[in-house]
CSV table of C-alpha atoms in Angstrom, one decimal:
chain,number,residue,atom,x,y,z
G,1,UNK,CA,284.8,15.6,69.9
G,2,UNK,CA,282.4,13.5,71.5
G,3,UNK,CA,280.8,10.5,69.7
G,4,UNK,CA,279.3,7.3,69.9
G,5,UNK,CA,281.8,4.6,71.3
G,6,UNK,CA,281.9,1.8,69.1
G,7,UNK,CA,281.1,-1.4,70.4
G,8,UNK,CA,284.7,-3.5,71.6
G,9,UNK,CA,284.0,-6.9,70.8
G,10,UNK,CA,284.6,-7.1,67.3
G,11,UNK,CA,288.0,-5.4,66.2
G,12,UNK,CA,289.2,-6.1,69.8
G,13,UNK,CA,288.6,-9.4,69.7
G,14,UNK,CA,290.3,-9.8,66.4
G,15,UNK,CA,293.2,-8.1,67.8
G,16,UNK,CA,294.0,-9.9,70.5
G,17,UNK,CA,293.5,-13.1,68.9
G,18,UNK,CA,295.6,-12.6,65.8
G,19,UNK,CA,292.6,-13.8,63.4
G,20,UNK,CA,291.3,-11.7,60.9
G,21,UNK,CA,289.1,-8.3,61.1
G,22,UNK,CA,285.2,-9.2,61.3
G,23,UNK,CA,283.3,-8.5,59.0
G,24,UNK,CA,280.6,-5.6,58.2
G,25,UNK,CA,280.8,-2.4,61.0
G,26,UNK,CA,277.7,-2.4,62.6
G,27,UNK,CA,275.7,0.7,61.4
G,28,UNK,CA,277.2,2.7,64.9
G,29,UNK,CA,280.8,1.5,64.3
G,30,UNK,CA,280.1,2.9,60.6
G,31,UNK,CA,278.6,6.2,61.6
G,32,UNK,CA,281.6,7.0,64.2
G,33,UNK,CA,284.2,6.0,61.5
G,34,UNK,CA,282.7,8.2,59.1
G,35,UNK,CA,282.0,11.0,61.3
G,36,UNK,CA,285.7,11.1,63.0
G,37,UNK,CA,286.9,11.1,59.2
G,38,UNK,CA,285.2,13.9,58.4
G,39,UNK,CA,284.7,15.8,62.0
G,40,UNK,CA,288.1,18.2,61.4
G,41,UNK,CA,287.3,19.1,57.6
G,42,UNK,CA,283.3,20.1,59.3
G,43,UNK,CA,285.4,21.9,62.3
G,44,UNK,CA,287.8,23.8,60.4
G,45,UNK,CA,285.0,24.8,58.1
G,46,UNK,CA,283.2,26.1,61.4
G,47,UNK,CA,286.7,28.1,62.2
G,48,UNK,CA,286.5,29.8,59.2
G,49,UNK,CA,283.3,30.8,58.5
G,50,UNK,CA,282.9,32.0,61.9
G,51,UNK,CA,286.5,34.1,61.5
G,52,UNK,CA,284.8,35.3,58.3
G,53,UNK,CA,281.5,36.4,59.3
G,54,UNK,CA,282.0,36.8,63.4
G,55,UNK,CA,278.6,38.7,63.9
G,56,UNK,CA,276.6,34.9,63.2
G,57,UNK,CA,278.9,33.5,65.2
G,58,UNK,CA,278.6,36.2,68.6
G,59,UNK,CA,275.0,35.5,68.3
G,60,UNK,CA,275.2,31.8,69.2
G,61,UNK,CA,277.8,32.2,72.5
G,62,UNK,CA,275.3,32.7,74.2
G,63,UNK,CA,274.1,28.6,74.2
G,64,UNK,CA,277.5,27.1,74.2
G,65,UNK,CA,277.0,25.7,77.3
G,66,UNK,CA,273.5,24.4,76.1
G,67,UNK,CA,275.5,23.1,73.4
G,68,UNK,CA,278.2,21.3,75.3
G,69,UNK,CA,275.1,19.6,77.5
G,70,UNK,CA,274.1,18.4,74.6
G,71,UNK,CA,276.7,16.6,73.7
G,72,UNK,CA,277.9,15.1,77.2
G,73,UNK,CA,274.0,13.8,77.4
G,74,UNK,CA,274.9,12.2,73.8
G,75,UNK,CA,278.0,10.4,75.6
G,76,UNK,CA,276.0,8.8,78.4
G,77,UNK,CA,274.1,7.4,75.7
G,78,UNK,CA,277.0,5.6,74.6
G,79,UNK,CA,277.8,4.1,78.1
G,80,UNK,CA,276.6,1.4,79.7
G,81,UNK,CA,277.5,-0.6,83.1
G,82,UNK,CA,280.3,-2.8,81.5
G,83,UNK,CA,282.0,0.3,81.2
G,84,UNK,CA,282.7,1.0,84.2
G,85,UNK,CA,283.2,-2.6,85.4
G,86,UNK,CA,286.5,-2.7,83.6
G,87,UNK,CA,287.8,-0.5,86.8
G,88,UNK,CA,287.4,-3.7,88.9
G,89,UNK,CA,288.9,-5.8,86.6
G,90,UNK,CA,291.8,-4.7,85.0
G,91,UNK,CA,292.5,-1.2,87.9
G,92,UNK,CA,296.0,-0.7,86.8
G,93,UNK,CA,296.0,0.4,83.3
G,94,UNK,CA,292.4,2.2,83.7
G,95,UNK,CA,294.3,4.4,86.4
G,96,UNK,CA,297.0,4.6,84.0
G,97,UNK,CA,295.0,5.9,82.0
G,98,UNK,CA,293.9,8.4,83.8
G,99,UNK,CA,296.5,9.8,86.7
G,100,UNK,CA,298.6,10.2,83.2
G,101,UNK,CA,295.8,12.4,81.7
G,102,UNK,CA,295.6,14.4,85.2
G,103,UNK,CA,299.2,14.8,86.0
G,104,UNK,CA,300.9,14.1,82.4
G,105,UNK,CA,298.7,17.1,80.0
G,106,UNK,CA,298.4,19.9,82.8
G,107,UNK,CA,302.0,19.7,83.7
G,108,UNK,CA,303.3,19.6,80.0
G,109,UNK,CA,300.8,22.6,79.5
G,110,UNK,CA,302.4,25.0,81.6
G,111,UNK,CA,306.0,23.8,80.4
G,112,UNK,CA,304.8,24.7,76.8
G,113,UNK,CA,303.3,28.1,77.9
G,114,UNK,CA,306.7,29.2,80.0
G,115,UNK,CA,309.0,28.3,77.2
G,116,UNK,CA,307.2,29.6,74.2
G,117,UNK,CA,306.1,32.2,77.0
G,118,UNK,CA,302.9,32.6,76.1
G,119,UNK,CA,300.6,36.2,77.3
G,120,UNK,CA,298.3,35.1,80.3
G,121,UNK,CA,295.3,34.4,78.3
G,122,UNK,CA,296.8,31.6,75.5
G,123,UNK,CA,299.0,30.3,78.8
G,124,UNK,CA,296.1,29.8,81.0
G,125,UNK,CA,293.7,28.6,77.9
G,126,UNK,CA,296.7,26.4,77.3
G,127,UNK,CA,296.6,25.0,80.6
G,128,UNK,CA,293.1,24.8,80.6
G,129,UNK,CA,292.9,22.2,78.0
G,130,UNK,CA,295.5,20.3,79.3
G,131,UNK,CA,293.4,19.8,82.7
G,132,UNK,CA,290.0,18.6,80.8
G,133,UNK,CA,289.3,15.3,80.8
G,134,UNK,CA,289.8,13.3,77.8
G,135,UNK,CA,288.1,14.2,74.7
G,136,UNK,CA,285.5,10.9,73.8
G,137,UNK,CA,286.9,11.0,69.9
G,138,UNK,CA,289.7,9.2,71.4
G,139,UNK,CA,287.7,5.9,71.6
G,140,UNK,CA,286.7,6.1,68.5
G,141,UNK,CA,290.5,7.0,67.5
G,142,UNK,CA,291.3,4.0,69.8
G,143,UNK,CA,288.9,1.3,67.5
G,144,UNK,CA,290.4,2.6,64.3
G,145,UNK,CA,293.5,2.3,65.7
G,146,UNK,CA,293.4,-1.5,67.0
G,147,UNK,CA,294.0,-0.2,70.4
G,148,UNK,CA,291.6,-1.2,73.2
G,149,UNK,CA,288.8,0.0,72.3
G,150,UNK,CA,286.8,-0.7,76.1
G,151,UNK,CA,289.5,0.6,77.7
G,152,UNK,CA,289.5,3.9,76.2
G,153,UNK,CA,285.6,4.2,77.1
G,154,UNK,CA,286.6,3.4,80.3
G,155,UNK,CA,289.1,5.8,80.8
G,156,UNK,CA,287.7,8.4,78.8
G,157,UNK,CA,284.0,7.7,81.3
G,158,UNK,CA,286.4,8.0,84.9
G,159,UNK,CA,288.0,10.9,84.2
G,160,UNK,CA,284.8,13.1,82.6
G,161,UNK,CA,283.0,11.9,86.0
G,162,UNK,CA,286.1,13.6,87.9
G,163,UNK,CA,286.2,16.7,86.0
G,164,UNK,CA,284.5,18.8,88.2
G,165,UNK,CA,286.8,18.1,90.9
G,166,UNK,CA,289.6,18.1,89.1
G,167,UNK,CA,289.9,20.5,86.4
G,168,UNK,CA,289.4,23.5,88.6
G,169,UNK,CA,292.0,22.5,91.0
G,170,UNK,CA,294.7,21.5,88.3
G,171,UNK,CA,293.6,24.9,86.6
G,172,UNK,CA,293.9,26.7,89.9
G,173,UNK,CA,296.5,25.3,90.9
G,174,UNK,CA,299.0,25.5,87.8
G,175,UNK,CA,297.2,28.9,85.7
G,176,UNK,CA,296.4,31.1,89.1
G,177,UNK,CA,300.1,32.8,88.8
G,178,UNK,CA,298.7,34.0,85.2
G,179,UNK,CA,294.9,35.4,86.1
G,180,UNK,CA,292.2,34.8,88.7
G,181,UNK,CA,290.8,31.5,88.5
G,182,UNK,CA,287.3,30.9,90.4
G,183,UNK,CA,287.3,26.9,91.1
G,184,UNK,CA,284.2,27.1,92.5
G,185,UNK,CA,282.2,28.6,89.6
G,186,UNK,CA,284.2,26.2,87.6
G,187,UNK,CA,282.9,23.1,89.8
G,188,UNK,CA,280.0,24.4,89.0
G,189,UNK,CA,279.5,25.0,85.4
G,190,UNK,CA,281.5,21.4,85.0
G,191,UNK,CA,278.1,19.9,86.8
G,192,UNK,CA,276.0,21.5,85.3
G,193,UNK,CA,277.4,20.7,81.5
G,194,UNK,CA,279.0,17.5,82.2
G,195,UNK,CA,278.4,15.3,85.2
G,196,UNK,CA,274.6,15.8,85.1
G,197,UNK,CA,274.0,15.8,81.1
G,198,UNK,CA,276.2,12.4,81.6
G,199,UNK,CA,274.6,10.7,84.2
G,200,UNK,CA,271.1,11.8,82.9
G,201,UNK,CA,272.2,10.0,79.5
G,202,UNK,CA,273.2,6.4,81.2
G,203,UNK,CA,270.3,6.6,82.7
G,204,UNK,CA,268.4,7.2,79.5
G,205,UNK,CA,270.0,4.4,78.4
G,206,UNK,CA,269.7,2.3,81.4
G,207,UNK,CA,265.8,3.0,81.1
G,208,UNK,CA,264.8,2.7,77.5
G,209,UNK,CA,268.0,0.3,76.1
G,210,UNK,CA,266.0,-0.4,72.7
G,211,UNK,CA,265.1,3.3,71.8
G,212,UNK,CA,268.8,4.4,72.0
G,213,UNK,CA,270.5,1.1,70.2
G,214,UNK,CA,268.8,3.0,67.2
G,215,UNK,CA,269.5,6.3,67.6
G,216,UNK,CA,272.7,4.8,68.5
G,217,UNK,CA,274.4,5.7,64.8
G,218,UNK,CA,273.2,9.3,64.9
G,219,UNK,CA,274.9,10.4,67.6
G,220,UNK,CA,278.6,11.0,66.3
G,221,UNK,CA,277.0,13.3,63.9
G,222,UNK,CA,274.9,15.5,67.1
G,223,UNK,CA,278.7,15.8,68.8
G,224,UNK,CA,280.0,16.9,65.4
G,225,UNK,CA,276.9,19.5,65.2
G,226,UNK,CA,277.5,20.5,68.7
G,227,UNK,CA,281.6,21.4,68.8
G,228,UNK,CA,280.8,22.4,65.4
G,229,UNK,CA,278.8,25.7,66.9
G,230,UNK,CA,281.0,25.7,69.6
G,231,UNK,CA,283.9,26.0,68.1
G,232,UNK,CA,281.9,29.1,65.6
G,233,UNK,CA,280.9,30.6,68.7
G,234,UNK,CA,284.8,30.7,70.3
G,235,UNK,CA,286.3,32.0,67.0
G,236,UNK,CA,283.8,34.3,66.5
G,237,UNK,CA,285.0,36.2,69.5
G,238,UNK,CA,288.9,35.7,69.1
G,239,UNK,CA,289.2,37.2,65.9
G,240,UNK,CA,292.5,39.6,67.0
G,241,UNK,CA,293.9,36.9,69.0
G,242,UNK,CA,294.2,35.0,66.0
G,243,UNK,CA,295.6,37.2,63.7
G,244,UNK,CA,297.8,38.9,66.6
G,245,UNK,CA,299.1,35.3,67.5
G,246,UNK,CA,298.0,32.1,65.8
G,247,UNK,CA,300.9,30.6,64.6
G,248,UNK,CA,302.1,30.8,68.2
G,249,UNK,CA,299.1,28.8,68.9
G,250,UNK,CA,299.1,26.5,66.5
G,251,UNK,CA,302.6,25.7,67.7
G,252,UNK,CA,301.7,25.5,71.3
G,253,UNK,CA,298.7,23.0,70.6
G,254,UNK,CA,301.1,20.6,68.3
G,255,UNK,CA,303.7,20.5,71.1
G,256,UNK,CA,300.8,19.6,74.1
G,257,UNK,CA,299.4,17.0,71.1
G,258,UNK,CA,302.5,15.6,70.3
G,259,UNK,CA,304.1,15.1,73.6
G,260,UNK,CA,300.6,13.4,75.2
G,261,UNK,CA,301.0,10.7,73.0
G,262,UNK,CA,304.4,10.3,73.5
G,263,UNK,CA,304.8,10.5,77.4
G,264,UNK,CA,301.1,8.6,77.5
G,265,UNK,CA,303.1,6.0,75.8
G,266,UNK,CA,305.6,5.5,77.7
G,267,UNK,CA,304.1,5.8,81.0
G,268,UNK,CA,302.0,3.0,80.7
G,269,UNK,CA,305.2,0.5,78.5
G,270,UNK,CA,307.4,1.8,81.8
G,271,UNK,CA,304.5,0.3,83.9
G,272,UNK,CA,305.0,-2.7,82.7
G,273,UNK,CA,301.2,-2.6,80.2
G,274,UNK,CA,301.0,-4.1,76.9
G,275,UNK,CA,301.7,-3.1,73.8
G,276,UNK,CA,297.6,-2.6,73.1
G,277,UNK,CA,297.5,-1.0,76.4
G,278,UNK,CA,300.4,1.7,76.1
G,279,UNK,CA,299.0,2.4,72.6
G,280,UNK,CA,295.7,3.2,74.2
G,281,UNK,CA,296.9,5.5,77.2
G,282,UNK,CA,298.6,7.1,73.9
G,283,UNK,CA,295.7,8.1,72.3
G,284,UNK,CA,293.7,8.6,76.1
G,285,UNK,CA,296.0,10.7,76.9
G,286,UNK,CA,296.6,13.1,73.7
G,287,UNK,CA,292.9,13.6,73.2
G,288,UNK,CA,291.5,16.4,75.4
G,289,UNK,CA,287.8,17.6,75.6
G,290,UNK,CA,288.6,20.5,73.9
G,291,UNK,CA,284.7,21.3,74.0
G,292,UNK,CA,284.7,21.5,77.7
G,293,UNK,CA,287.9,23.0,77.7
G,294,UNK,CA,286.9,25.9,75.4
G,295,UNK,CA,283.1,26.4,76.8
G,296,UNK,CA,285.0,27.0,80.4
G,297,UNK,CA,287.4,29.5,78.8
G,298,UNK,CA,285.4,31.1,77.4
G,299,UNK,CA,283.0,31.6,80.4
G,300,UNK,CA,285.8,32.3,82.7
G,301,UNK,CA,288.3,34.4,80.8
G,302,UNK,CA,288.2,36.4,77.9
G,303,UNK,CA,287.6,35.0,74.5
G,304,UNK,CA,291.0,35.1,73.7
G,305,UNK,CA,291.8,32.2,76.6
G,306,UNK,CA,289.3,29.8,74.0
G,307,UNK,CA,291.8,29.8,71.3
G,308,UNK,CA,293.8,27.0,72.1
G,309,UNK,CA,291.0,24.4,72.8
G,310,UNK,CA,289.4,26.0,69.3
G,311,UNK,CA,292.8,24.7,67.6
G,312,UNK,CA,293.7,21.8,69.4
G,313,UNK,CA,289.7,20.6,69.1
G,314,UNK,CA,290.5,20.9,64.6
G,315,UNK,CA,294.4,19.0,65.7
G,316,UNK,CA,293.5,16.8,67.6
G,317,UNK,CA,291.6,14.8,65.5
G,318,UNK,CA,294.1,15.2,62.5
G,319,UNK,CA,296.7,13.8,64.2
G,320,UNK,CA,294.4,11.1,66.5
G,321,UNK,CA,293.8,10.1,62.6
G,322,UNK,CA,297.3,9.9,61.6
G,323,UNK,CA,298.7,8.2,64.4
G,324,UNK,CA,295.6,5.5,64.1
G,325,UNK,CA,296.5,4.6,60.3
G,326,UNK,CA,300.2,4.5,62.5
G,327,UNK,CA,299.0,2.1,64.9
G,328,UNK,CA,296.4,0.2,62.6
G,329,UNK,CA,299.1,-0.8,60.5
G,330,UNK,CA,302.3,-2.0,62.8
G,331,UNK,CA,298.8,-3.8,64.7
G,332,UNK,CA,299.7,-7.4,63.2
G,333,UNK,CA,303.6,-7.1,65.2
G,334,UNK,CA,302.2,-6.6,68.5
G,335,UNK,CA,298.9,-9.6,68.3
G,336,UNK,CA,300.9,-11.6,70.4
G,337,UNK,CA,301.2,-9.0,72.6
G,338,UNK,CA,298.8,-9.2,76.1
G,339,UNK,CA,297.0,-6.3,76.4
């Protein structure tokens, strides 16, 4: 899911100072919080619809790249220059998060594919999910968890900008033994669907900031609608795979996502990062841009390869909400721990 990034100057400041949470959330924050809460329900409904009415979903399949481009443009609209300035001010935690994202998740995906002896198409799909950049729903989850939202936004932004290079290379390296991977074509697809829309949104935000500020509360819903349409298109082409391999795919996704949370947290702690930074890294590593993975898999491989990303899209938002609840309830114990 791609959603508007909540402002880090409210609960972030309160959590780091030990002060009580400030007053009313901004319209953007309220919209993002509601969107991330109902998002799993909406995409689950979309998946069920596509499974039982596959003809409707297949009509959307040619437009998945457009849907993803709209989602990524909405992400670009939420970005500001300070999101990137954090790289200069706090390079180490950003570096840890991005390296963990692109090192841990692809290798975990390969390990799970080998452990569960997944068929080639599903194995490639799991590895591709792991090789995708961070999902921007992690920004809202980080906010709800009282983690470091500004750090989360920066990690997501940097990993997204690196995706045209790293996602194809990692997929080629780790999944090439399962199926042929055209890394060059995949890189160009990511440039068109991700890099250009994100940069375009950022430029529009810089030039028309007042106008964009007015539409920020609507952006989470644009993203929810876009990813729901992607899920409908993917599931409608994977009905046979769902019937035959749905349970094993769900197991793979749960293991992948959970291992990302756990290893992301401990990677940061072992490198002497504070509790809030470690929790942020945990969320960022565990939550993937599953919409991008699904779109790439459907375009580059057989429809079944997109199934792990579709299931991941549902599961990581459910698990992220549960993790945010746990982190939020225990945040007071770590108020004095530097981030």
